Coordinates of N, CA and C in Angstrom, one line a residue:
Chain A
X1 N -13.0 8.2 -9.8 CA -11.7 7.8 -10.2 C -10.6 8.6 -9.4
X2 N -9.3 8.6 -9.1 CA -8.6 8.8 -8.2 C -7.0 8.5 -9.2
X3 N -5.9 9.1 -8.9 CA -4.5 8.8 -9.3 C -4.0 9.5 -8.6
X4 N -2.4 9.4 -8.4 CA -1.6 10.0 -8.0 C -0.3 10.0 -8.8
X5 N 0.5 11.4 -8.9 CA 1.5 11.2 -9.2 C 2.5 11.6 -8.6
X6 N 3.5 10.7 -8.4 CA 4.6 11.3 -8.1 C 6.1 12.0 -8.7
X7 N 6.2 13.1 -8.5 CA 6.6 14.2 -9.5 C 8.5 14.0 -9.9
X8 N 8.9 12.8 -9.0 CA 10.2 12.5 -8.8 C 10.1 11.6 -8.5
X9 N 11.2 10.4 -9.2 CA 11.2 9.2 -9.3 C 12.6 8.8 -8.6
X10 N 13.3 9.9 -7.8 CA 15.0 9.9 -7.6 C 14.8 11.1 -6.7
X11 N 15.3 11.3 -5.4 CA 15.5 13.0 -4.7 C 17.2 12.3 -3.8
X12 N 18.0 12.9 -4.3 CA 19.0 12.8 -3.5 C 19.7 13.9 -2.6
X13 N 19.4 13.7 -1.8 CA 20.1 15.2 -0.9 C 21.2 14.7 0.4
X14 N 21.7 15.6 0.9 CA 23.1 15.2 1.9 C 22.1 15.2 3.4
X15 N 23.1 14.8 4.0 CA 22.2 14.3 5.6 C 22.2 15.4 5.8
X16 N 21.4 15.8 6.7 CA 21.3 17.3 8.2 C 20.9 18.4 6.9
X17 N 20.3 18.0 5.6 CA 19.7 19.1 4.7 C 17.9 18.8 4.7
X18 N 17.0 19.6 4.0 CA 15.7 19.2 4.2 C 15.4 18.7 2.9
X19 N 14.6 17.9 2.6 CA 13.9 17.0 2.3 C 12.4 17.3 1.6
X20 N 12.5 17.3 0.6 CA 10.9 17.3 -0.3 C 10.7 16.9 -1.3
X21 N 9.7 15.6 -1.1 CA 9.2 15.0 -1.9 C 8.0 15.5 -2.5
X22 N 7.3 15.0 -3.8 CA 6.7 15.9 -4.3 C 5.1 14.8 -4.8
X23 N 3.9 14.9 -4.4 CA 3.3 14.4 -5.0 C 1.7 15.3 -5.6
X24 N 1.2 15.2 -6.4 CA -0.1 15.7 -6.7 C -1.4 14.5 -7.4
X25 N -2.2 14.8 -6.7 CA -3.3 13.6 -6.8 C -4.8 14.4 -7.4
X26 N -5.6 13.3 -7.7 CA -6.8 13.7 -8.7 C -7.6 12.4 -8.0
X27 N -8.7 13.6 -7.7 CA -9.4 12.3 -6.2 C -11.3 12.7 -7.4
X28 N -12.7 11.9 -7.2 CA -13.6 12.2 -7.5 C -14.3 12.8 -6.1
X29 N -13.7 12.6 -5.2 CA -14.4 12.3 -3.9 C -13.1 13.5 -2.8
X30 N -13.8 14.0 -1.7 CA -12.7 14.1 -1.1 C -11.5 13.6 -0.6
X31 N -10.6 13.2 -0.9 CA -9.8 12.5 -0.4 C -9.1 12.6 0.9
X32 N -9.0 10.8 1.2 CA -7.5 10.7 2.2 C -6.4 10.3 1.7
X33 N -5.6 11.1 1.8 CA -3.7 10.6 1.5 C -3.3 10.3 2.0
X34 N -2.3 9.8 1.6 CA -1.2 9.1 2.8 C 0.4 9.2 1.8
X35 N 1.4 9.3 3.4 CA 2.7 8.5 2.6 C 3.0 7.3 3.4
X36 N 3.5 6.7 2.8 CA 4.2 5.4 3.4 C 5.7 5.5 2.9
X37 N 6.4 4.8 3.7 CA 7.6 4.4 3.6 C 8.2 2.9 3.3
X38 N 9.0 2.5 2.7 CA 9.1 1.1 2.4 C 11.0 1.4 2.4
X39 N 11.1 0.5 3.5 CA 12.7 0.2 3.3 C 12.8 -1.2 2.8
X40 N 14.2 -1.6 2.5 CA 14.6 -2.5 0.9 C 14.2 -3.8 2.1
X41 N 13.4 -4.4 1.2 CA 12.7 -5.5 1.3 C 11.9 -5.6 2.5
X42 N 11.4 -4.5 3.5 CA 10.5 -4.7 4.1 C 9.1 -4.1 4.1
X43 N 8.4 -4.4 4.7 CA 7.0 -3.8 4.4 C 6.8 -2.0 4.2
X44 N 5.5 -2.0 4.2 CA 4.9 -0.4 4.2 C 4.5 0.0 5.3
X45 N 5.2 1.4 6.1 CA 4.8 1.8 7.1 C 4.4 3.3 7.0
X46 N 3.3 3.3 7.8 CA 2.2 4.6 7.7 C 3.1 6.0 8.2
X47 N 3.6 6.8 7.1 CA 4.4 8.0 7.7 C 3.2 8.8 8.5
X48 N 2.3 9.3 7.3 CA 1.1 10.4 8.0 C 0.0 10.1 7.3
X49 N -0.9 10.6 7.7 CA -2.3 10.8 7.2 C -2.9 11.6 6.9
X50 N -3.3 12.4 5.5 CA -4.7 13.4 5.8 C -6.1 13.3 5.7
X51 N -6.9 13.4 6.3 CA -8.5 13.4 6.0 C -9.1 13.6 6.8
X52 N -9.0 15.2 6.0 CA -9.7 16.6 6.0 C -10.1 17.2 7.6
X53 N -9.0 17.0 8.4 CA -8.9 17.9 9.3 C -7.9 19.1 9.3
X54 N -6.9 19.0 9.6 CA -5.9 20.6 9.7 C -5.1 19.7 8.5
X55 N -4.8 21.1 7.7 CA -3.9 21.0 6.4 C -2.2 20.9 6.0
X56 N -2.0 20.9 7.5 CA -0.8 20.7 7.7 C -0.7 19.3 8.6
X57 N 0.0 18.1 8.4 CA 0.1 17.0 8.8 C 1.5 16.5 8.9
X58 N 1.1 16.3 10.6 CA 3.3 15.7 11.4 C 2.7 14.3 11.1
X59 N 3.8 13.7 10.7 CA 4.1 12.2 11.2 C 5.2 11.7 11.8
X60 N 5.4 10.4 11.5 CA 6.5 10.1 12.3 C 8.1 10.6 12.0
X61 N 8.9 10.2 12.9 CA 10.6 10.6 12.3 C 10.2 12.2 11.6
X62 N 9.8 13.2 12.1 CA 9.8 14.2 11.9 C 9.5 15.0 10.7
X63 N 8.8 14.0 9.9 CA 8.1 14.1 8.7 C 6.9 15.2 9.0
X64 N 6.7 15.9 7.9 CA 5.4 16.3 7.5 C 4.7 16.8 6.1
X65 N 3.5 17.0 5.8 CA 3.0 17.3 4.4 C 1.9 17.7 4.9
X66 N 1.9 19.0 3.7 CA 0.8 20.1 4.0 C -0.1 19.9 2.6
X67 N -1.5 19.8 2.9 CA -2.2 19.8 1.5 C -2.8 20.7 1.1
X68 N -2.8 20.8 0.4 CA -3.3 22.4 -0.7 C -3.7 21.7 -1.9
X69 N -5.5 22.1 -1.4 CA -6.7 21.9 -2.4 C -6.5 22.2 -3.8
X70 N -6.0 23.3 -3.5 CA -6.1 24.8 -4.9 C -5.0 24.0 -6.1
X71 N -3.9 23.2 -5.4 CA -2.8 22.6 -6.1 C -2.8 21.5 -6.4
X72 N -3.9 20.8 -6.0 CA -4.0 19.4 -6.1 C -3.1 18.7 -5.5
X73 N -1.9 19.2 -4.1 CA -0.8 18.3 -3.6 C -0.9 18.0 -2.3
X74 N 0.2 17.4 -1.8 CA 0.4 16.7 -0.6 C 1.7 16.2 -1.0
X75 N 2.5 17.1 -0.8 CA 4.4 16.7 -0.4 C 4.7 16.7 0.6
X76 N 5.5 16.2 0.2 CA 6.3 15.5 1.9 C 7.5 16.6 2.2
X77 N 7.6 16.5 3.3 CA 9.0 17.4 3.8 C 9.9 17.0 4.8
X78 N 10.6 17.3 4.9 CA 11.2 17.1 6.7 C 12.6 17.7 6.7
X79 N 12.8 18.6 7.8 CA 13.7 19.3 7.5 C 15.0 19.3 7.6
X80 N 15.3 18.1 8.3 CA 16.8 17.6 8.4 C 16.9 16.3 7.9
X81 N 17.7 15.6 7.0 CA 17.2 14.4 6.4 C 18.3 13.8 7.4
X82 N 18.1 12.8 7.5 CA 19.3 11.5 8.2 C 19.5 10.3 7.4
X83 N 20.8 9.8 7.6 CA 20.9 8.3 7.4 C 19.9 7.3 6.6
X84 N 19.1 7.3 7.7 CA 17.8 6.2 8.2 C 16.5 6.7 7.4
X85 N 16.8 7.7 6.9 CA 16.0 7.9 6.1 C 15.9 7.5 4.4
X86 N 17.3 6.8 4.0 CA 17.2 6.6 2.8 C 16.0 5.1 2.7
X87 N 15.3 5.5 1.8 CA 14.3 4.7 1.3 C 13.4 4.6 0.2
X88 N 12.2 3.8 0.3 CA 10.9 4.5 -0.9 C 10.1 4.8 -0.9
X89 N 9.6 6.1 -1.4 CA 8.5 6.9 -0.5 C 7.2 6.7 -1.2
X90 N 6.5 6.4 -0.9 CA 4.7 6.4 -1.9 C 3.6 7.0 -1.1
X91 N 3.6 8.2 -2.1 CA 1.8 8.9 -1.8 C 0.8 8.2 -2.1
X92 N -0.4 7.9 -1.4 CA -1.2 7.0 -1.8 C -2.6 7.9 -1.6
X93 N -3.6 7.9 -2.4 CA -4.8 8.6 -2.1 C -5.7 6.9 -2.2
X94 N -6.9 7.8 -1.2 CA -7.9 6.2 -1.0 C -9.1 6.6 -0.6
X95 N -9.8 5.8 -1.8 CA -11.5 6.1 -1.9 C -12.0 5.8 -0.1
X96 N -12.9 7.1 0.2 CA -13.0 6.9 1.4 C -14.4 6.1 1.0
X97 N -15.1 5.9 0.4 CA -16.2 4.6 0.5 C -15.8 3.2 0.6
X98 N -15.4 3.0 -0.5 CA -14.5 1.9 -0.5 C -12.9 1.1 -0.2
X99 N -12.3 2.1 0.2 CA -11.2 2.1 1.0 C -10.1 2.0 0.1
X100 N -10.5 1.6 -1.7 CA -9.1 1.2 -1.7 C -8.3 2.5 -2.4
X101 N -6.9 1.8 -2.0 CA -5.7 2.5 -2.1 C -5.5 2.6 -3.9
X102 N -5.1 4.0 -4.3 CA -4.1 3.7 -5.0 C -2.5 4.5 -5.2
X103 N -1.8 4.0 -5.6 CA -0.6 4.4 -5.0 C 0.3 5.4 -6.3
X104 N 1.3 5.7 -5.5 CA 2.0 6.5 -7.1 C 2.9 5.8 -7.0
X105 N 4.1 5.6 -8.4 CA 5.2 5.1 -8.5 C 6.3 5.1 -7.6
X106 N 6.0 5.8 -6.6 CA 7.3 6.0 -5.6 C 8.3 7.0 -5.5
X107 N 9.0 7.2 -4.9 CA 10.3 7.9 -5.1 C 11.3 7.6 -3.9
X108 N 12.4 7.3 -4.6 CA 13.1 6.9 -4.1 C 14.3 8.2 -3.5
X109 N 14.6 7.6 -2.4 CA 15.6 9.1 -1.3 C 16.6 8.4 -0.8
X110 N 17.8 9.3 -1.4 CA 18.9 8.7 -1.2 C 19.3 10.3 -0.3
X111 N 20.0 9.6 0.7 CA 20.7 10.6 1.6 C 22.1 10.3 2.1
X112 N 23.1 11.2 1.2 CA 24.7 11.2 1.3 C 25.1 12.0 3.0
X113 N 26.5 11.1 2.9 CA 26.5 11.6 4.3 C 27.8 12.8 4.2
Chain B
X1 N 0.5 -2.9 19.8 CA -0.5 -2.3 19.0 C -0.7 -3.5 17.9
X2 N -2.5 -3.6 17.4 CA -2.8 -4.6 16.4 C -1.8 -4.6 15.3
X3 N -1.6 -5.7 14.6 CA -1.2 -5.3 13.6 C -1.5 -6.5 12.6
X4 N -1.4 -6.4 11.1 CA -1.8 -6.8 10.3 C -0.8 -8.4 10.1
X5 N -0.7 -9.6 9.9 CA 0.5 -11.0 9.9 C -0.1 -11.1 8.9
X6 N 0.8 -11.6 7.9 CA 1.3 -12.4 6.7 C 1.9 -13.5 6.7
X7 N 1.6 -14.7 6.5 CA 2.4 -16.0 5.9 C 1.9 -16.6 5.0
X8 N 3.2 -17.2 4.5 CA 4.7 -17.3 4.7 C 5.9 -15.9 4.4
X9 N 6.7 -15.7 5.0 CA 7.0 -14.1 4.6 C 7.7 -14.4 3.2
X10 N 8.3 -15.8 3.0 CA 8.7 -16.2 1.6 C 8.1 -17.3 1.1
X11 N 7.4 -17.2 0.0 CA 7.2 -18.8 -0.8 C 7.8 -18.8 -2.3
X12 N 8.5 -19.9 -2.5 CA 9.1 -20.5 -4.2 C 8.3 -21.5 -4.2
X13 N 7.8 -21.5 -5.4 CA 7.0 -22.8 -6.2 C 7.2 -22.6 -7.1
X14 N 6.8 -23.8 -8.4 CA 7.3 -23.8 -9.7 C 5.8 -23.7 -10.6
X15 N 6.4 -23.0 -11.3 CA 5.2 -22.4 -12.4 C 4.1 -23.7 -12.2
X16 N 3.0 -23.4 -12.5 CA 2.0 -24.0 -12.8 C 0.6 -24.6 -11.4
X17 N 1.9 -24.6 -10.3 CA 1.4 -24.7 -9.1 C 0.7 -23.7 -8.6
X18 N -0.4 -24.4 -7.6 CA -1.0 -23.6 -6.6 C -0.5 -23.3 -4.9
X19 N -0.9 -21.7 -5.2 CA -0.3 -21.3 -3.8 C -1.7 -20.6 -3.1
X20 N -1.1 -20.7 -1.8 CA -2.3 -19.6 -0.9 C -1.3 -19.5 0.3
X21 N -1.5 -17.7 0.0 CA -1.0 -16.7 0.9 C -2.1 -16.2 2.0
X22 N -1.6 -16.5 3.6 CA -2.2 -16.1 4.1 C -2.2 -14.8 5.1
X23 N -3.5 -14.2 5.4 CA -3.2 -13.2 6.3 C -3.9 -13.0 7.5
X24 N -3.5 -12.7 8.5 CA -4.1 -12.6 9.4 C -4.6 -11.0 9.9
X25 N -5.8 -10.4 9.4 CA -5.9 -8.6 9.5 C -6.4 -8.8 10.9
X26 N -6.4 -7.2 11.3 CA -6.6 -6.7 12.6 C -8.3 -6.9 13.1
X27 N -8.1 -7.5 14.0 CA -9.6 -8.4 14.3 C -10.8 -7.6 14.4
X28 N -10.7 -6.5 14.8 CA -12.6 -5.7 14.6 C -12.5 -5.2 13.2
X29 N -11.5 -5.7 12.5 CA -11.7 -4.6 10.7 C -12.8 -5.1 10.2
X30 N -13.3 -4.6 9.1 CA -14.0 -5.3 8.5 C -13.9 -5.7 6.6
X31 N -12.7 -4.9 6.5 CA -12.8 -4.1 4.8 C -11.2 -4.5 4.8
X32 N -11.1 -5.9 3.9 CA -9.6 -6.6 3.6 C -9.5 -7.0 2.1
X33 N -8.2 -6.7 1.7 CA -7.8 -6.0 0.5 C -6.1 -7.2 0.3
X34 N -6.0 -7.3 -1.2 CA -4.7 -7.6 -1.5 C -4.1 -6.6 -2.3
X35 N -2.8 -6.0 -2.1 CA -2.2 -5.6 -3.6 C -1.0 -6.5 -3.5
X36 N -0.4 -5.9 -4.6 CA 0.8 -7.3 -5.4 C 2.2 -5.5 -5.5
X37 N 3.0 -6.5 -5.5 CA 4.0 -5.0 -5.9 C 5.2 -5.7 -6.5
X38 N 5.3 -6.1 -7.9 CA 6.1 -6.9 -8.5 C 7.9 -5.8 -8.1
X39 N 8.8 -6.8 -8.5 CA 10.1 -5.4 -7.9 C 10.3 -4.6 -8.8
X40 N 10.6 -3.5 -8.2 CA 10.7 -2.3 -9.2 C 9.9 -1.7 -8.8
X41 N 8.6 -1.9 -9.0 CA 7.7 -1.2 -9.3 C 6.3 -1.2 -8.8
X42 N 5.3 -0.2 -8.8 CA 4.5 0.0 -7.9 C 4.1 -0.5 -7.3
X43 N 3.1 -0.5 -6.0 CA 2.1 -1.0 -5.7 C 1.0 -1.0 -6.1
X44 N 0.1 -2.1 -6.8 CA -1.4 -2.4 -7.5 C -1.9 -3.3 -6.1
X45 N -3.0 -2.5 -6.6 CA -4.3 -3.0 -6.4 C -5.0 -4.3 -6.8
X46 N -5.0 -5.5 -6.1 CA -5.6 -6.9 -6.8 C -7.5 -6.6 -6.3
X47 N -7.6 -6.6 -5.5 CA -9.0 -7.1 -4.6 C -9.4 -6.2 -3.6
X48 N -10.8 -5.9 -3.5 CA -11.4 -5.3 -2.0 C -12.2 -6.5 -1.6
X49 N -12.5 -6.6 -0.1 CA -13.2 -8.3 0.3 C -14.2 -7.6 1.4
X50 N -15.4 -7.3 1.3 CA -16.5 -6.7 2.4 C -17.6 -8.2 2.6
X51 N -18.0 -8.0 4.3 CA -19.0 -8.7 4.0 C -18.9 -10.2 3.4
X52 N -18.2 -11.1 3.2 CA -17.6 -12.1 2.5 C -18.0 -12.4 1.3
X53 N -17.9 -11.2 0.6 CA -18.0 -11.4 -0.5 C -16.9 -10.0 -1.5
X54 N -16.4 -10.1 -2.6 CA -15.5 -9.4 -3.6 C -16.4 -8.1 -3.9
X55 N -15.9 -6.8 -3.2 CA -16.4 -5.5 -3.5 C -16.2 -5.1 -4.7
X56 N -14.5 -5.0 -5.1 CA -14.2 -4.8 -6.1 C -12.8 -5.5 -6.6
X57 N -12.5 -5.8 -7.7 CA -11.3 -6.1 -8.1 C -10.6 -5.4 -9.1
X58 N -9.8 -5.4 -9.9 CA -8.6 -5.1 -10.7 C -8.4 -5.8 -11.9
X59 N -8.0 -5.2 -12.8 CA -7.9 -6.4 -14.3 C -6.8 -7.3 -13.6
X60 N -6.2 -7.1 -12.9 CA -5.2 -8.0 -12.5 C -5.8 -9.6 -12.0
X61 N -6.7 -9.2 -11.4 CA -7.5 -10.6 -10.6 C -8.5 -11.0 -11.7
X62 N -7.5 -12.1 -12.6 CA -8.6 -13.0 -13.3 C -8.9 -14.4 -12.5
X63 N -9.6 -14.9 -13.4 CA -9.7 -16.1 -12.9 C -8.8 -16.9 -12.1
X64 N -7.8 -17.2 -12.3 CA -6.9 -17.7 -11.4 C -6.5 -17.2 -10.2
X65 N -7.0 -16.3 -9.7 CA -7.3 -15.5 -8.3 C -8.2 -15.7 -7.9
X66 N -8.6 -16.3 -6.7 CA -9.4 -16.2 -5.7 C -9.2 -15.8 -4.0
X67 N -10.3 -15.5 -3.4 CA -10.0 -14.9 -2.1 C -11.4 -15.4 -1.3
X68 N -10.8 -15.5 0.2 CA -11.2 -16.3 0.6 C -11.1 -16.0 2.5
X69 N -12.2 -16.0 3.1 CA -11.7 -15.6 4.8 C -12.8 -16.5 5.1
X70 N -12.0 -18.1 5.2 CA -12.8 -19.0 5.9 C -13.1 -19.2 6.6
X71 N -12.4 -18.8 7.9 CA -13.2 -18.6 9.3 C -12.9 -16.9 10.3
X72 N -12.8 -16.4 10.9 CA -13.4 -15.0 11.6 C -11.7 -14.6 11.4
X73 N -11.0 -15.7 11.7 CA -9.6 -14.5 11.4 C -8.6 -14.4 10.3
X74 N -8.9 -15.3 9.4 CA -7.9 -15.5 8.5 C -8.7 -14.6 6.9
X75 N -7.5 -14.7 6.2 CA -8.0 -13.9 4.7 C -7.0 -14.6 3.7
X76 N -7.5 -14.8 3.0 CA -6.8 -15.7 2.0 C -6.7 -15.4 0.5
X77 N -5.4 -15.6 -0.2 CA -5.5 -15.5 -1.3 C -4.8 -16.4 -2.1
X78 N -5.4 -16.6 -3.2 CA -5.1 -17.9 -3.5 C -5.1 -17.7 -5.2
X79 N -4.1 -18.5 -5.6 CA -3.2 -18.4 -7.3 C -3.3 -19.8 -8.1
X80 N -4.2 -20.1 -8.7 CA -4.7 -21.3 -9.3 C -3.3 -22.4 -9.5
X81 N -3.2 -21.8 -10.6 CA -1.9 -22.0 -11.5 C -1.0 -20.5 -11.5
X82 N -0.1 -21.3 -11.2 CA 1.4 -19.7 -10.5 C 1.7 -19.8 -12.7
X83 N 1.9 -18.5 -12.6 CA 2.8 -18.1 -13.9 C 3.9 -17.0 -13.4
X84 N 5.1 -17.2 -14.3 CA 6.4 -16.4 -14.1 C 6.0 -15.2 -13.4
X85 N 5.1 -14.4 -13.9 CA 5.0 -13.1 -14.0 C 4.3 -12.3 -12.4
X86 N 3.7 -13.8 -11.9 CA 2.9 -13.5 -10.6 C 3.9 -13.7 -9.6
X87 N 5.5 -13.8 -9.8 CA 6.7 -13.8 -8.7 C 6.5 -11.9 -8.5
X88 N 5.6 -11.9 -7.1 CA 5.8 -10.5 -6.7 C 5.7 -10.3 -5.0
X89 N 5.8 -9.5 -4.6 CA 5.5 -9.0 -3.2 C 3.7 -9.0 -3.0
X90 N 3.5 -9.9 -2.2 CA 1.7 -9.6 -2.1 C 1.6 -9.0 -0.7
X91 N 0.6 -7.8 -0.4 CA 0.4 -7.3 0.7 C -0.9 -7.2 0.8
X92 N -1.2 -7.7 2.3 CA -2.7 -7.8 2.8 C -3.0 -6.7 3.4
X93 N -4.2 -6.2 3.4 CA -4.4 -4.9 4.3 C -5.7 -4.9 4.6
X94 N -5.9 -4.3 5.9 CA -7.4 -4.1 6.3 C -7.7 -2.8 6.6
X95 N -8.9 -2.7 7.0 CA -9.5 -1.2 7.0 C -10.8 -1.6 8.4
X96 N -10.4 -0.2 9.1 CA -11.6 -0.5 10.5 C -13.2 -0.5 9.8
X97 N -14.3 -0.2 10.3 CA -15.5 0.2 9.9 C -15.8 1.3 9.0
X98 N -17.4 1.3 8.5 CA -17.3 2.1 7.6 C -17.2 3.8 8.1
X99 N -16.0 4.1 7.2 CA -16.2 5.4 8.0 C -14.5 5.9 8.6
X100 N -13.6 5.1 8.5 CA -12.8 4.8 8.9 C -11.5 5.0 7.6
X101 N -10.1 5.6 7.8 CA -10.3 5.7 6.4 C -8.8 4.9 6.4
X102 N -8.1 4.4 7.5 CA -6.5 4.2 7.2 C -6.8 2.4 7.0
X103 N -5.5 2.5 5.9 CA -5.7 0.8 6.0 C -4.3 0.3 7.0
X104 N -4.4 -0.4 7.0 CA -3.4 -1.0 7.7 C -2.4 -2.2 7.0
X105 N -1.4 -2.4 6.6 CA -1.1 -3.2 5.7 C 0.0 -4.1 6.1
X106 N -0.1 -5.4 6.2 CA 1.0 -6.4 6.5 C 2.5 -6.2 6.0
X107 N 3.0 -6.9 6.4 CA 4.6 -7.1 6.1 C 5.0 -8.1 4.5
X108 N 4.0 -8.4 4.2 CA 4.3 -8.8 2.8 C 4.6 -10.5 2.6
X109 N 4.5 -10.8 1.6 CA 4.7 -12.6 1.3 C 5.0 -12.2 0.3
X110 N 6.5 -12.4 -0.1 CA 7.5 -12.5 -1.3 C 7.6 -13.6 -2.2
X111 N 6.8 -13.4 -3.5 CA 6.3 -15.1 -3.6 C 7.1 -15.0 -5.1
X112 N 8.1 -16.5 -5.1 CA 8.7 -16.3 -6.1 C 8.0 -17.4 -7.0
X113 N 8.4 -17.3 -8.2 CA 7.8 -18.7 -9.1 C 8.8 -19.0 -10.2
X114 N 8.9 -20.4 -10.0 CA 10.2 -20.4 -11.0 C 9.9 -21.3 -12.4

């Protein structure tokens, strides 16, 4: 069995400040996580990935999330937020036998300018 | 770079009717998946599809769901009879060989029902 939660449902912060999203997951299996991003009304795109190489993970647009076993997490960070960044963020953990996803509620990031 | 196609990116049909959403996943995958993401609110999990046949599904996928990859490239999902409540975002995704762990996920078919 596998969930995730995500610990903020709202993060609002001003542009050119950093950025942390917050998620913690419950895997049976080792897990891979993921975030994805979803801007208003278009698809899901793959921020980063972890599974189980180095514990600190870049992705794209200057994103990254470090995982720590001991805490059950994988938050997101990035240290200057922009514009283009307002969107919705979902941590997703995924059975590596079976592949499937499941996802947390989201959190949505609003970035004032 | 491959990537996962979805059509129609929008369908309206009226309650009771049948629809099929299709997808086109990344060609050497082998491990294709639907979730639904009504608005608002999360993404679920409908279906896993291995091997042509249903790995696993979700209380969500009753009977009036089926799925379907009738010839090498397409994946299909299909809504017997539409009810109100099945107006959601459906997203296709695939996954490479076993062993492999990212899915890859379409652009979505926003399916309304009226």
């Amino acid at each position: 069995a596998q969930s995730v939660t995500q610990l903020d449902s709202h993060v609002s912060v001003s542009e050119g400040t950093p950025v942390l999203l917050r998620c913690n997951y419950s895997s049976s299996y080792s897990p891979s996580l993921f975030w994805y991003v979803q801007h208003p009304n278009k698809g899901l795109q793959l921020l980063l990935k972890y599974t189980s190489a180095a514990t600190l993970v870049k992705g794209i647009n200057g994103f990254e999330a470090e995982f720590k076993k001991s805490e059950t997490s994988f938050h997101l960070t990035k240290p200057s937020a922009h514009m283009s960044d307002a969107a919705e963020y979902f941590c997703v953990v995924s059975d590596p036998i079976a592949g499937k996803s499941t996802f947390g509620d989201g959190t949505t990031l609003t970035v004032k300018p | 770079e491959p990537e996962v196609t979805q059509t129609p990116s929008h369908q309206v049909t009226q309650m009771g009717q049948e629809v099929i959403l299709r997808c086109v996943p990344i060609s050497n995958h082998l491990y294709f998946y639907w979730y639904r993401q009504i608005l608002g609110q999360k993404v679920e999990f409908l279906v896993s599809f291995y091997n042509n046949e249903i790995s696993e599904k979700s209380e969500i996928f009753d009977d009036q769901f089926s799925v379907e990859r009738p010839d090498g490239s397409n994946f299909t999902l299909k809504i017997r009879s539409t009810k109100l409540e099945d107006s959601a975002m459906y997203f296709c995704a695939s996954r490479g060989p076993w062993g492999t762990d990212t899915q890859y996920f379409g652009p979505g078919t926003r399916l309304t029902v009226l």
